[in-house]
Amino acid sequence: MFKSLAERFSFRRTSSVAIESNTRTLSEHTARLSVEDNYVTAEDNTSGAGSLKKQDSILEPTSISSSGGTTSGHDTGSGYGAGLHRVARKSYDSKSLPIRTDGSLDYDALYEDESDNDLSMESHGSVVTHLLSQVKIGMDLTKVVLPTFILERRSLLEMYADYFAHPDLFLRIADMNDTRERMIQVVRWYLSAYHAGRKSSVAKKPYNPILGEIFQCHWDTPELPTGDEASNVEVQDGPVPWCRRDQLTFIAEQVSHHPPISAFYAEHYNKKISFSAHVWTKSKFLGLSIGVHNIGQGTVTLCDLNEEYVVTFPNGYGRSILTIPWIELGGTVTITCPQSGYRADIDFLTKPFYGGKKNRIQGEIYGPNDKKSFLSISGEWSGLMEYKFNDGSKPSKFETFVDVNSIPIFKKKVRPVGEQQEHESRKVWREVTAGLK
């Protein structure tokens, strides 16, 4: 019965086909990677998975190969990273990189390390000058090169998984018995989904996924009853075939290169709930900031109830790019349920030039055909959000809607890099991630 839910999203079913059709192209691109390249482009990854800055490279310009001879630091080898593995074994710095007992680099520990040093553009003055010389206000950033030191050590596809940092709030949507309560819970989960995406106080840019790249993970929610042990078998035709029915599974894929479009899908078999979305990221230079417009939508589907909740996404802004850059969200998003008629309007308020607070939100939830909201929400998407009822059904005073800093973040589970296929995010970017570290 639940299989039909997964079949609705062709990007998941055809991912293997997409990978095969791009195998030659990807191998050609990655074979040309050079550790002497200084920059990676902001949007365009036609040159492959990025490049390492020479002075930050994990390789020496000339290293001793395993055969005893000398080899160039940018030896391409056969396939992505083959040359890097062969010459880099003895050049890893164990003080800054996690090393296994056999001397090899522990890529899994490298990705799980979320420590990040604050950066100041003031120490990279010449790079900033070079960057600003390329752009004009309103210009699309597709062809603009960015310095590697502003990159975050993970793919954009992995970043989308942070929408489920609180999977319990998402799964409780399916447990609500009343249509109105389900709408409120959808809004609660949605507003809690943005704070976990920021791993550092400094705004950094994740890698642009290459065409056909995918990211897979899952979450365990042991405190939520999701079926007995006998029924919790693997869902082999699911998005993550090694996961069980009582786990929330997630897959994301880069489905278009020009324009850059990502698609992602999550489902919980036992709860009969899923979320599917597509996002086209379009960036522009705004003077002292960078704006990223997220074009697309997502849909929460409750299979047993035949209900869908369609959500849109806010825009992102990188502010203060000449000093210490930081991220804020802006714009109006909507959440609508066509079947029940409930809807919500949520404003992500940008910080005023003088005074004011960061990360403010203001939201209203409306009943079917109502012009006046029955519930108002205000607060900060990075902290405490409060709500009150406007229809007299409950006391009209502000109470806690959700405080994202007082609820646990559930850590996603990802297969070890050594077990991943070549087109999975962490394996695609493993050497770039090591170089940035």
GROMACS .gro file of N, CA and C in nm, residues 298-369:
model
  216
  298GLY      N    1   0.769   2.235  -0.140
  298GLY     CA    2   0.771   2.102  -0.081
  298GLY      C    3   0.631   2.060  -0.043
  299THR      N    4   0.608   1.930  -0.030
  299THR     CA    5   0.476   1.879   0.001
  299THR      C    6   0.484   1.772   0.109
  300VAL      N    7   0.415   1.794   0.220
  300VAL     CA    8   0.397   1.692   0.323
  300VAL      C    9   0.274   1.611   0.285
  301THR      N   10   0.289   1.480   0.274
  301THR     CA   11   0.178   1.393   0.234
  301THR      C   12   0.145   1.295   0.346
  302LEU      N   13   0.019   1.291   0.386
  302LEU     CA   14  -0.033   1.194   0.482
  302LEU      C   15  -0.115   1.092   0.404
  303CYS      N   16  -0.059   0.975   0.382
  303CYS     CA   17  -0.119   0.879   0.289
  303CYS      C   18  -0.256   0.829   0.335
  304ASP      N   19  -0.267   0.788   0.460
  304ASP     CA   20  -0.393   0.732   0.508
  304ASP      C   21  -0.504   0.835   0.513
  305LEU      N   22  -0.469   0.962   0.527
  305LEU     CA   23  -0.570   1.068   0.543
  305LEU      C   24  -0.597   1.143   0.413
  306ASN      N   25  -0.519   1.112   0.310
  306ASN     CA   26  -0.535   1.179   0.181
  306ASN      C   27  -0.525   1.331   0.196
  307GLU      N   28  -0.424   1.374   0.273
  307GLU     CA   29  -0.401   1.517   0.294
  307GLU      C   30  -0.261   1.555   0.247
  308GLU      N   31  -0.251   1.674   0.191
  308GLU     CA   32  -0.123   1.729   0.151
  308GLU      C   33  -0.109   1.871   0.203
  309TYR      N   34   0.013   1.906   0.245
  309TYR     CA   35   0.043   2.041   0.292
  309TYR      C   36   0.158   2.094   0.207
  310VAL      N   37   0.130   2.193   0.126
  310VAL     CA   38   0.227   2.247   0.031
  310VAL      C   39   0.296   2.369   0.094
  311VAL      N   40   0.430   2.366   0.098
  311VAL     CA   41   0.506   2.474   0.161
  311VAL      C   42   0.600   2.537   0.059
  312THR      N   43   0.627   2.665   0.076
  312THR     CA   44   0.729   2.734  -0.004
  312THR      C   45   0.847   2.767   0.088
  313PHE      N   46   0.953   2.824   0.032
  313PHE     CA   47   1.077   2.844   0.107
  313PHE      C   48   1.117   2.991   0.110
  314PRO      N   49   1.178   3.036   0.221
  314PRO     CA   50   1.224   3.176   0.229
  314PRO      C   51   1.352   3.196   0.150
  315ASN      N   52   1.386   3.322   0.126
  315ASN     CA   53   1.512   3.356   0.063
  315ASN      C   54   1.622   3.365   0.168
  316GLY      N   55   1.745   3.345   0.126
  316GLY     CA   56   1.858   3.358   0.217
  316GLY      C   57   1.945   3.476   0.179
  317TYR      N   58   2.006   3.539   0.278
  317TYR     CA   59   2.091   3.655   0.254
  317TYR      C   60   2.222   3.640   0.332
  318GLY      N   61   2.332   3.655   0.262
  318GLY     CA   62   2.462   3.658   0.327
  318GLY      C   63   2.502   3.803   0.349
  319ARG      N   64   2.500   3.847   0.473
  319ARG     CA   65   2.525   3.988   0.507
  319ARG      C   66   2.671   4.010   0.549
  320SER      N   67   2.713   4.136   0.545
  320SER     CA   68   2.846   4.179   0.594
  320SER      C   69   2.959   4.096   0.532
  321ILE      N   70   2.957   4.084   0.401
  321ILE     CA   71   3.054   3.996   0.337
  321ILE      C   72   3.196   4.051   0.341
  322LEU      N   73   3.216   4.177   0.379
  322LEU     CA   74   3.351   4.233   0.387
  322LEU      C   75   3.413   4.217   0.525
  323THR      N   76   3.335   4.179   0.625
  323THR     CA   77   3.390   4.161   0.760
  323THR      C   78   3.367   4.018   0.806
  324ILE      N   79   3.267   3.996   0.890
  324ILE     CA   80   3.231   3.861   0.933
  324ILE      C   81   3.092   3.830   0.878
  325PRO      N   82   3.082   3.751   0.771
  325PRO     CA   83   2.952   3.729   0.708
  325PRO      C   84   2.858   3.647   0.797
  326TRP      N   85   2.729   3.677   0.788
  326TRP     CA   86   2.629   3.603   0.863
  326TRP      C   87   2.504   3.587   0.776
  327ILE      N   88   2.423   3.489   0.812
  327ILE     CA   89   2.307   3.451   0.731
  327ILE      C   90   2.179   3.499   0.797
  328GLU      N   91   2.086   3.548   0.715
  328GLU     CA   92   1.950   3.569   0.763
  328GLU      C   93   1.852   3.528   0.654
  329LEU      N   94   1.730   3.501   0.697
  329LEU     CA   95   1.624   3.460   0.605
  329LEU      C   96   1.525   3.574   0.588
  330GLY      N   97   1.463   3.582   0.471
  330GLY     CA   98   1.367   3.689   0.446
  330GLY      C   99   1.262   3.647   0.345
  331GLY      N  100   1.148   3.715   0.351
  331GLY     CA  101   1.041   3.687   0.256
  331GLY      C  102   0.923   3.619   0.322
  332THR      N  103   0.815   3.605   0.247
  332THR     CA  104   0.692   3.543   0.296
  332THR      C  105   0.678   3.403   0.238
  333VAL      N  106   0.650   3.308   0.324
  333VAL     CA  107   0.623   3.171   0.279
  333VAL      C  108   0.479   3.136   0.312
  334THR      N  109   0.427   3.040   0.238
  334THR     CA  110   0.290   2.994   0.261
  334THR      C  111   0.288   2.845   0.286
  335ILE      N  112   0.192   2.802   0.366
  335ILE     CA  113   0.166   2.660   0.389
  335ILE      C  114   0.016   2.639   0.368
  336THR      N  115  -0.021   2.557   0.273
  336THR     CA  116  -0.163   2.538   0.239
  336THR      C  117  -0.198   2.391   0.234
  337CYS      N  118  -0.321   2.361   0.273
  337CYS     CA  119  -0.376   2.225   0.263
  337CYS      C  120  -0.498   2.232   0.170
  338PRO      N  121  -0.484   2.193   0.044
  338PRO     CA  122  -0.596   2.204  -0.050
  338PRO      C  123  -0.718   2.122  -0.008
  339GLN      N  124  -0.697   2.011   0.060
  339GLN     CA  125  -0.809   1.925   0.097
  339GLN      C  126  -0.895   1.985   0.209
  340SER      N  127  -0.831   2.046   0.309
  340SER     CA  128  -0.907   2.099   0.424
  340SER      C  129  -0.933   2.248   0.414
  341GLY      N  130  -0.855   2.321   0.335
  341GLY     CA  131  -0.872   2.465   0.324
  341GLY      C  132  -0.793   2.545   0.424
  342TYR      N  133  -0.722   2.480   0.516
  342TYR     CA  134  -0.638   2.553   0.613
  342TYR      C  135  -0.515   2.610   0.541
  343ARG      N  136  -0.468   2.725   0.590
  343ARG     CA  137  -0.351   2.787   0.529
  343ARG      C  138  -0.277   2.869   0.633
  344ALA      N  139  -0.153   2.898   0.605
  344ALA     CA  140  -0.070   2.981   0.695
  344ALA      C  141   0.018   3.072   0.611
  345ASP      N  142   0.036   3.195   0.660
  345ASP     CA  143   0.129   3.291   0.600
  345ASP      C  144   0.235   3.324   0.705
  346ILE      N  145   0.360   3.307   0.668
  346ILE     CA  146   0.470   3.330   0.763
  346ILE      C  147   0.569   3.427   0.701
  347ASP      N  148   0.597   3.535   0.773
  347ASP     CA  149   0.694   3.635   0.727
  347ASP      C  150   0.826   3.616   0.801
  348PHE      N  151   0.933   3.595   0.724
  348PHE     CA  152   1.068   3.596   0.779
  348PHE      C  153   1.118   3.740   0.766
  349LEU      N  154   1.135   3.805   0.879
  349LEU     CA  155   1.164   3.949   0.880
  349LEU      C  156   1.316   3.973   0.883
  350THR      N  157   1.366   4.048   0.786
  350THR     CA  158   1.508   4.081   0.786
  350THR      C  159   1.536   4.193   0.887
  351LYS      N  160   1.657   4.195   0.937
  351LYS     CA  161   1.695   4.292   1.039
  351LYS      C  162   1.698   4.433   0.979
  352PRO      N  163   1.635   4.531   1.045
  352PRO     CA  164   1.643   4.670   0.997
  352PRO      C  165   1.787   4.720   1.002
  353PHE      N  166   1.815   4.823   0.922
  353PHE     CA  167   1.951   4.878   0.917
  353PHE      C  168   1.991   4.934   1.054
  354TYR      N  169   1.897   4.999   1.120
  354TYR     CA  170   1.922   5.050   1.256
  354TYR      C  171   1.833   4.977   1.355
  355GLY      N  172   1.894   4.921   1.459
  355GLY     CA  173   1.817   4.855   1.563
  355GLY      C  174   1.753   4.727   1.515
  356GLY      N  175   1.659   4.679   1.596
  356GLY     CA  176   1.589   4.557   1.559
  356GLY      C  177   1.669   4.431   1.592
  357LYS      N  178   1.601   4.316   1.583
  357LYS     CA  179   1.663   4.188   1.613
  357LYS      C  180   1.674   4.103   1.487
  358LYS      N  181   1.766   4.007   1.494
  358LYS     CA  182   1.783   3.913   1.383
  358LYS      C  183   1.683   3.799   1.393
  359ASN      N  184   1.660   3.734   1.279
  359ASN     CA  185   1.589   3.606   1.272
  359ASN      C  186   1.446   3.611   1.323
  360ARG      N  187   1.379   3.723   1.307
  360ARG     CA  188   1.240   3.736   1.354
  360ARG      C  189   1.143   3.673   1.255
  361ILE      N  190   1.033   3.618   1.308
  361ILE     CA  191   0.926   3.566   1.224
  361ILE      C  192   0.792   3.614   1.279
  362GLN      N  193   0.695   3.625   1.190
  362GLN     CA  194   0.558   3.659   1.227
  362GLN      C  195   0.465   3.574   1.141
  363GLY      N  196   0.378   3.496   1.203
  363GLY     CA  197   0.294   3.406   1.127
  363GLY      C  198   0.148   3.409   1.169
  364GLU      N  199   0.061   3.374   1.074
  364GLU     CA  200  -0.083   3.365   1.100
  364GLU      C  201  -0.134   3.237   1.035
  365ILE      N  202  -0.222   3.166   1.108
  365ILE     CA  203  -0.285   3.045   1.055
  365ILE      C  204  -0.434   3.070   1.042
  366TYR      N  205  -0.490   3.035   0.925
  366TYR     CA  206  -0.630   3.063   0.896
  366TYR      C  207  -0.708   2.933   0.876
  367GLY      N  208  -0.834   2.936   0.917
  367GLY     CA  209  -0.924   2.825   0.891
  367GLY      C  210  -0.980   2.833   0.750
  368PRO      N  211  -1.055   2.732   0.707
  368PRO     CA  212  -1.113   2.733   0.572
  368PRO      C  213  -1.201   2.855   0.549
  369ASN      N  214  -1.170   2.930   0.444
  369ASN     CA  215  -1.249   3.046   0.402
  369ASN      C  216  -1.248   3.161   0.502
   0.00000   0.00000   0.00000
